[in-house]
Short mmCIF file of C-alpha atoms in Angstrom, two decimals:
data_model
loop_
_atom_site.label_atom_id
_atom_site.label_comp_id
_atom_site.label_asym_id
_atom_site.label_seq_id
_atom_site.Cartn_x
_atom_site.Cartn_y
_atom_site.Cartn_z
CA MET A 113 0.00 0.00 0.00
CA THR A 114 1.41 3.37 -0.90
CA GLY A 115 -1.55 5.24 0.48
CA SER A 116 -1.09 7.92 -2.17
CA ASN A 117 -4.81 8.68 -2.20
CA MET A 118 -5.32 8.25 1.50
CA ASN A 119 -6.53 11.26 3.42
CA GLN A 120 -4.49 11.79 6.59
CA SER A 121 -7.57 12.29 8.73
CA SER A 122 -8.98 8.89 7.68
CA ASP A 123 -5.74 7.08 8.42
CA SER A 124 -6.52 5.11 11.53
CA LEU A 125 -5.09 2.06 13.25
CA LYS A 126 -7.42 -0.92 13.34
CA LEU A 127 -6.93 -3.50 16.08
CA TYR A 128 -9.71 -6.08 15.79
CA ASP A 129 -12.91 -3.99 16.09
CA GLN A 130 -11.13 -1.05 17.73
CA THR A 131 -10.16 1.98 15.66
CA LEU A 132 -7.50 4.33 17.01
CA SER A 133 -6.31 7.62 15.57
CA SER A 134 -2.94 7.39 17.37
CA ARG A 135 -0.44 4.76 16.25
CA LEU A 136 1.57 5.01 19.45
CA LEU A 137 0.69 2.62 22.28
CA ILE A 138 2.48 3.12 25.57
CA GLY A 139 3.12 1.23 28.76
CA THR A 140 2.35 2.53 32.23
CA ALA A 141 5.36 1.17 34.15
CA LEU A 142 8.62 2.66 35.40
CA TYR A 143 7.57 6.33 35.56
CA PRO A 144 8.91 8.53 38.36
CA SER A 145 5.36 9.00 39.66
CA PRO A 146 1.73 8.23 38.71
CA ASP A 147 1.21 11.92 37.96
CA ILE A 148 4.11 12.04 35.47
CA MET A 149 2.77 8.83 33.91
CA ALA A 150 -0.60 10.50 33.36
CA GLN A 151 1.04 13.60 31.83
CA ALA A 152 3.15 11.42 29.54
CA ILE A 153 0.11 9.47 28.34
CA SER A 154 -1.62 12.75 27.57
CA ALA A 155 1.42 14.20 25.76
CA SER A 156 1.85 11.02 23.69
CA GLY A 157 -1.69 11.22 22.35
CA SER A 158 -1.87 7.48 22.87
CA GLU A 159 -5.35 5.99 23.02
CA MET A 160 -4.34 2.51 24.20
CA VAL A 161 -2.16 1.75 27.22
CA THR A 162 -0.80 -1.47 28.64
CA LEU A 163 -1.12 -2.50 32.26
CA SER A 164 -0.93 -5.64 34.35
CA LEU A 165 -2.23 -7.57 37.34
CA ARG A 166 -0.07 -8.22 40.35
CA ARG A 167 -0.45 -9.28 43.97
CA GLN A 168 -2.04 -6.54 46.00
CA ASP A 169 0.34 -5.06 48.53
CA PRO A 170 -1.72 -3.32 51.24
CA SER A 171 1.34 -1.38 52.38
CA ASN A 172 1.90 0.14 48.92
CA ASN A 173 -0.89 2.15 47.32
CA GLN A 174 1.03 3.12 44.19
CA GLY A 175 -0.73 0.44 42.11
CA GLN A 176 -4.07 1.90 43.13
CA ALA A 177 -2.92 5.44 42.29
CA ILE A 178 -1.69 4.32 38.86
CA TRP A 179 -4.96 2.52 38.21
CA GLN A 180 -6.98 5.60 39.13
CA HIS A 181 -4.93 7.77 36.74
CA ILE A 182 -5.34 5.21 33.93
CA GLN A 183 -9.10 5.11 34.42
CA LYS A 184 -9.26 8.90 34.17
CA SER A 185 -7.28 8.86 30.90
CA ASP A 186 -10.14 7.23 28.95
CA CYS A 187 -7.58 5.12 27.07
CA VAL A 188 -8.47 1.68 25.75
CA LEU A 189 -6.91 -0.86 28.11
CA LEU A 190 -4.50 -3.50 26.93
CA PRO A 191 -3.72 -5.78 29.88
CA ASN A 192 -0.64 -7.94 29.53
CA THR A 193 0.41 -11.39 30.65
CA ALA A 194 3.93 -10.29 31.53
CA GLY A 195 5.84 -12.73 33.68
CA CYS A 196 4.07 -15.84 32.42
CA HIS A 197 6.22 -18.77 31.35
CA SER A 198 3.60 -21.20 30.09
CA ALA A 199 0.43 -21.11 28.01
CA GLN A 200 -1.62 -22.14 31.04
CA GLU A 201 -0.27 -19.29 33.19
CA ALA A 202 -0.99 -16.80 30.42
CA ILE A 203 -4.53 -18.11 29.89
CA THR A 204 -5.31 -17.85 33.61
CA LEU A 205 -3.94 -14.31 33.79
CA ALA A 206 -5.84 -13.31 30.64
CA GLU A 207 -9.10 -14.56 32.13
CA MET A 208 -8.42 -12.66 35.34
CA SER A 209 -7.62 -9.52 33.32
CA ARG A 210 -10.84 -9.80 31.36
CA GLU A 211 -12.85 -9.75 34.55
CA MET A 212 -10.80 -7.00 36.20
CA PHE A 213 -10.59 -4.64 33.23
CA ASN A 214 -13.77 -5.63 31.39
CA THR A 215 -12.00 -6.03 28.04
CA ASP A 216 -11.35 -8.88 25.61
CA PHE A 217 -8.03 -7.32 24.59
CA ILE A 218 -4.94 -9.10 25.84
CA LYS A 219 -1.28 -8.49 25.14
CA LEU A 220 -0.05 -12.07 25.16
CA GLU A 221 3.42 -12.47 26.59
CA VAL A 222 4.83 -15.92 27.31
CA ILE A 223 8.51 -15.65 28.15
CA GLY A 224 10.82 -18.46 27.10
CA ASP A 225 14.13 -17.11 28.34
CA ASP A 226 14.67 -14.98 31.41
CA TYR A 227 17.97 -13.54 30.21
CA ASN A 228 16.70 -11.67 27.16
CA LEU A 229 12.96 -12.00 27.84
CA GLN A 230 12.55 -13.70 24.48
CA PRO A 231 9.00 -14.96 23.93
CA ASP A 232 8.45 -18.72 23.87
CA PRO A 233 7.08 -19.31 20.35
CA PHE A 234 5.54 -22.70 21.09
CA GLU A 235 3.69 -21.68 24.24
CA THR A 236 2.68 -18.35 22.67
CA VAL A 237 0.95 -20.09 19.75
CA LYS A 238 -0.68 -22.62 22.09
CA ALA A 239 -2.02 -19.85 24.35
CA ALA A 240 -3.14 -17.69 21.42
CA GLU A 241 -5.19 -20.51 19.92
CA ILE A 242 -7.02 -21.21 23.18
CA LEU A 243 -7.56 -17.54 24.05
CA ILE A 244 -9.03 -16.77 20.63
CA LYS A 245 -11.45 -19.68 21.05
CA LYS A 246 -12.43 -18.13 24.38
CA GLY A 247 -13.27 -14.86 22.63
CA PHE A 248 -10.15 -12.85 23.41
CA LYS A 249 -8.66 -10.30 21.03
CA VAL A 250 -5.07 -11.44 21.22
CA LEU A 251 -2.13 -9.14 20.50
CA PRO A 252 0.83 -11.52 20.75
CA TYR A 253 4.30 -10.28 21.63
CA CYS A 254 6.52 -12.38 19.36
CA THR A 255 9.95 -12.47 17.80
CA ASP A 256 10.60 -11.45 14.20
CA ASP A 257 10.41 -15.07 13.02
CA LEU A 258 8.32 -15.27 9.84
CA VAL A 259 7.06 -18.81 10.46
CA LEU A 260 6.03 -17.98 14.02
CA CYS A 261 4.03 -15.06 12.64
CA GLN A 262 2.40 -17.39 10.12
CA ARG A 263 1.40 -19.78 12.90
CA LEU A 264 -0.07 -16.97 15.01
CA LEU A 265 -2.15 -15.76 12.07
CA ALA A 266 -3.26 -19.32 11.37
CA VAL A 267 -4.75 -19.70 14.86
CA GLY A 268 -6.71 -16.48 14.41
CA CYS A 269 -4.58 -13.54 15.59
CA GLU A 270 -5.53 -10.41 13.65
CA VAL A 271 -2.65 -8.34 15.07
CA LEU A 272 1.00 -9.28 15.54
CA MET A 273 3.55 -7.54 17.73
CA PRO A 274 7.08 -8.57 16.75
CA TRP A 275 9.91 -7.23 18.86
CA GLY A 276 12.36 -4.65 17.58
CA SER A 277 14.86 -5.99 20.10
CA PRO A 278 14.62 -7.41 23.65
CA ILE A 279 12.46 -5.58 26.18
CA GLY A 280 14.13 -2.60 27.81
CA THR A 281 17.32 -2.70 25.73
CA GLY A 282 16.63 0.35 23.59
CA LYS A 283 18.56 -1.25 20.74
CA GLY A 284 15.92 -0.44 18.16
CA LEU A 285 15.30 -2.58 15.08
CA MET A 286 17.77 -5.41 15.60
CA ASN A 287 16.91 -7.27 12.42
CA PRO A 288 15.38 -5.01 9.76
CA TYR A 289 15.57 -7.77 7.13
CA ASN A 290 13.30 -10.07 9.15
CA LEU A 291 10.93 -7.25 10.01
CA GLN A 292 10.64 -6.12 6.40
CA ALA A 293 9.94 -9.71 5.36
CA ILE A 294 7.08 -9.89 7.87
CA ARG A 295 5.71 -6.56 6.65
CA ASP A 296 5.92 -7.62 3.01
CA ARG A 297 4.43 -11.08 3.54
CA PHE A 298 1.48 -9.88 5.63
CA PRO A 299 0.49 -6.63 3.95
CA THR A 300 -3.02 -6.48 5.41
CA THR A 301 -2.24 -7.55 8.98
CA SER A 302 -1.92 -4.87 11.65
CA LEU A 303 1.71 -5.08 12.78
CA ILE A 304 2.94 -3.29 15.89
CA ILE A 305 6.61 -3.12 16.80
CA ASP A 306 6.67 -4.00 20.49
CA ALA A 307 9.77 -3.75 22.65
CA GLY A 308 13.32 -2.56 22.20
CA ILE A 309 12.60 0.90 20.83
CA GLY A 310 14.93 3.36 22.55
CA LYS A 311 14.85 6.48 20.38
CA PRO A 312 12.20 8.35 18.40
CA SER A 313 14.32 7.86 15.28
CA GLN A 314 13.99 4.06 15.69
CA ALA A 315 10.22 4.35 15.98
CA MET A 316 10.18 6.55 12.90
CA ALA A 317 12.28 4.02 10.96
CA ALA A 318 9.80 1.26 11.77
CA MET A 319 6.89 3.42 10.66
CA GLU A 320 8.71 4.32 7.43
CA MET A 321 8.99 0.56 6.78
CA GLY A 322 5.22 0.37 6.88
CA PHE A 323 4.59 -0.94 10.36
CA ASP A 324 1.21 0.08 11.67
CA GLY A 325 2.18 1.20 15.13
CA ILE A 326 4.68 1.23 17.97
CA LEU A 327 4.30 -0.03 21.52
CA LEU A 328 6.92 1.14 23.98
CA ASN A 329 7.38 1.97 27.63
CA THR A 330 10.93 2.27 28.95
CA ALA A 331 12.19 4.85 26.43
CA ILE A 332 9.53 7.30 27.60
CA ALA A 333 9.31 6.38 31.27
CA LYS A 334 13.08 6.42 31.82
CA ALA A 335 13.78 9.62 29.89
CA HIS A 336 15.03 12.57 31.91
CA ASN A 337 11.77 14.27 30.94
CA PRO A 338 9.16 11.58 30.19
CA VAL A 339 6.47 14.05 29.14
CA GLN A 340 8.74 15.72 26.58
CA MET A 341 9.91 12.32 25.32
CA ALA A 342 6.30 11.18 24.94
CA LEU A 343 5.70 14.15 22.66
CA ALA A 344 8.89 13.38 20.71
CA PHE A 345 7.74 9.80 20.11
CA ALA A 346 4.28 10.96 19.06
CA GLN A 347 5.82 13.26 16.46
CA ALA A 348 8.27 10.58 15.25
CA VAL A 349 5.55 7.96 14.85
CA ASN A 350 3.36 10.39 12.96
CA GLY A 351 6.28 11.57 10.81
CA GLY A 352 7.23 8.02 9.92
CA ARG A 353 3.66 7.18 9.06
CA GLN A 354 3.27 10.22 6.81
CA ALA A 355 6.55 9.39 5.07
CA TYR A 356 5.38 5.83 4.45
CA LEU A 357 2.06 7.00 3.05
CA ALA A 358 3.78 9.62 0.90
CA GLY A 359 6.02 6.97 -0.64
CA LEU A 360 9.78 7.01 -0.06
CA MET A 361 12.12 7.50 -3.00
CA GLU A 362 14.23 4.56 -4.11
CA SER A 363 17.82 4.75 -2.94
CA ARG A 364 20.50 4.50 -5.65
CA GLN A 365 24.24 4.14 -5.95
CA THR A 366 25.05 7.11 -8.17
CA ALA A 367 24.63 10.81 -7.47
CA SER A 368 22.04 12.73 -9.40
CA PRO A 369 21.83 16.57 -9.29
CA SER A 370 18.62 18.02 -7.98
CA THR A 371 19.21 21.44 -9.56
CA PRO A 372 18.63 21.46 -13.34
CA VAL A 373 21.87 21.08 -15.30
CA LEU A 374 20.54 22.69 -18.44
CA GLY A 375 21.58 26.36 -18.63
CA THR A 376 24.41 26.18 -16.09
CA PRO A 377 26.32 29.49 -16.72
CA PHE A 378 29.86 28.41 -15.89
CA TRP A 379 32.88 27.98 -18.15
CA HIS A 380 33.58 24.36 -17.50
CA GLN A 381 30.66 23.43 -19.75
CA ALA A 382 31.69 22.20 -23.14
CA MET B 2 -7.81 -26.19 57.52
CA LYS B 3 -4.92 -24.23 56.11
CA ILE B 4 -5.12 -22.12 52.97
CA SER B 5 -2.79 -19.59 51.43
CA ILE B 6 -3.64 -16.14 50.03
CA ASN B 7 -0.80 -14.42 48.17
CA GLY B 8 1.73 -16.54 50.00
CA ILE B 9 0.35 -15.92 53.51
CA ASN B 10 -1.17 -18.86 55.37
CA TYR B 11 -4.56 -18.60 57.07
CA GLU B 12 -6.55 -21.02 59.21
CA VAL B 13 -10.17 -21.22 58.08
CA ASP B 14 -13.08 -23.51 58.94
CA SER B 15 -13.25 -26.66 56.86
CA SER B 16 -15.34 -26.30 53.70
CA SER B 17 -15.10 -22.51 53.84
CA SER B 18 -15.95 -20.70 50.65
CA ILE B 19 -13.68 -18.20 48.93
CA THR B 20 -15.89 -15.44 50.33
CA GLN B 21 -15.41 -16.72 53.88
CA ALA B 22 -11.66 -17.06 53.39
CA LEU B 23 -11.48 -13.47 52.15
CA GLU B 24 -13.42 -12.32 55.20
CA GLU B 25 -10.92 -14.12 57.41
CA SER B 26 -7.97 -12.54 55.62
CA ASN B 27 -9.64 -9.12 55.84
CA ARG B 28 -10.02 -9.54 59.59
CA SER B 29 -6.38 -10.47 59.85
CA LEU B 30 -5.41 -7.51 57.67
CA ALA B 31 -7.48 -5.13 59.78
CA LYS B 32 -5.73 -6.32 62.94
CA GLN B 33 -2.36 -5.68 61.33
CA ASN B 34 -3.45 -2.18 60.35
CA ASN B 35 -5.11 -1.30 63.67
CA ASP B 36 -8.60 -1.88 62.31
CA GLN B 37 -8.46 0.82 59.68
CA PRO B 38 -11.25 -0.15 57.28
CA ASN B 39 -9.78 1.62 54.23
CA GLU B 40 -6.95 -0.92 54.17
CA GLN B 41 -9.38 -3.77 53.52
CA ARG B 42 -9.86 -5.37 50.16
CA LYS B 43 -12.96 -4.46 48.20
CA PRO B 44 -14.35 -7.10 45.79
CA ASN B 45 -14.12 -4.95 42.66
CA ASP B 46 -10.47 -4.12 43.34
CA PHE B 47 -9.13 -7.62 42.74
CA VAL B 48 -9.59 -10.89 40.89
CA ILE B 49 -8.77 -14.41 41.99
CA ALA B 50 -7.12 -17.59 40.80
CA LEU B 51 -7.57 -20.73 42.90
CA ASN B 52 -4.78 -23.25 42.42
CA GLN B 53 -3.81 -21.40 39.23
CA THR B 54 -7.35 -21.53 37.79
CA PHE B 55 -9.41 -18.35 37.33
CA VAL B 56 -12.52 -18.08 39.50
CA PRO B 57 -15.14 -15.47 38.48
CA ARG B 58 -16.44 -13.17 41.21
CA SER B 59 -19.88 -14.69 40.81
CA GLN B 60 -18.52 -18.02 42.10
CA TYR B 61 -16.69 -16.84 45.23
CA SER B 62 -19.49 -17.75 47.59
CA SER B 63 -20.22 -21.12 45.96
CA THR B 64 -16.62 -22.30 45.65
CA GLN B 65 -15.69 -24.56 48.56
CA LEU B 66 -12.03 -24.59 49.52
CA GLN B 67 -9.93 -27.64 50.32
CA ASP B 68 -7.02 -28.00 52.72
CA ASN B 69 -3.82 -26.48 51.28
CA ASP B 70 -5.64 -24.54 48.56
CA VAL B 71 -3.65 -21.66 47.11
CA ILE B 72 -5.40 -18.40 46.26
CA GLU B 73 -3.75 -15.70 44.19
CA LEU B 74 -5.45 -12.35 44.62
CA LEU B 75 -4.37 -9.83 41.98
CA SER B 76 -5.02 -6.12 41.46
CA PRO B 77 -4.32 -3.56 38.72
CA MET B 78 -0.69 -2.53 38.43
CA ALA B 79 1.46 -0.66 35.94
CA GLY B 80 2.67 -2.72 33.00
CA GLY B 81 4.55 -2.46 29.76
#
């Protein structure tokens, strides 16, 4: 899709039956305070935020404060299954999230390796298949493996979220070849780059490649000024999207003057 | 019988329901916090898994617990 005839105002992100005007999804963790988190969400323009379920700690009310701020934001909720290591754990947590947050959306995370937080492809597919049969709208966090993406689509996922690089590393798009292959092979699937984005320029690069959106957390939350960084990412994601829709020029090996050569007034012309 | 809620053991009457176990844990929590009611858990603030299986709120009062049952009681938290 070049989108050459697409009106900017009608360019929305479709995730199952949900339509969003912002293509930036952000996490709610790691901010200096719940108030700064709320300001960053607002500055980002994001309409969908991730959150989780954890044991209630009566001596620490920060979870409650964060939850109250998120509710006030009117964002669509995307609960995650972070920390799960098996399909069964993820399914249980997804069912608990559906009751707590009253949404069928679930960001499916099944971790296969604790060192680089790499998703377990086998358990992720198993969980996705069962959750979709249970009526969930599954957004699976996955690697950039083409065959894994095929399997997730085959069990009914309508959105895929391949990593740029491991969670929290900020290393950006670790394997652009794989990511471009996924984009090219699944042109009509909503594809979100999830994890590893550290700079606005990396988010912009993914959007220029034709990805449909970006999900990130640490790069905003851990910035010196999270609110300003949220705005920077919003602008980068939008800029990358507009560039993709406008159609990038083909790169080439040889130089080509942009100023007309005809009529050049200097003596070195023949 | 002994049950566990979020890793803390409680003694409850045999065949207690989830609702009764939560009441027991709330009493215990209130004692720890000098009977301040705002520290107690409210049903809409959490969800439950019993022995790693989700239990809907509508089934708390009808779900009978067994000795050594493990309840996980989870609440909203920040997430990425």
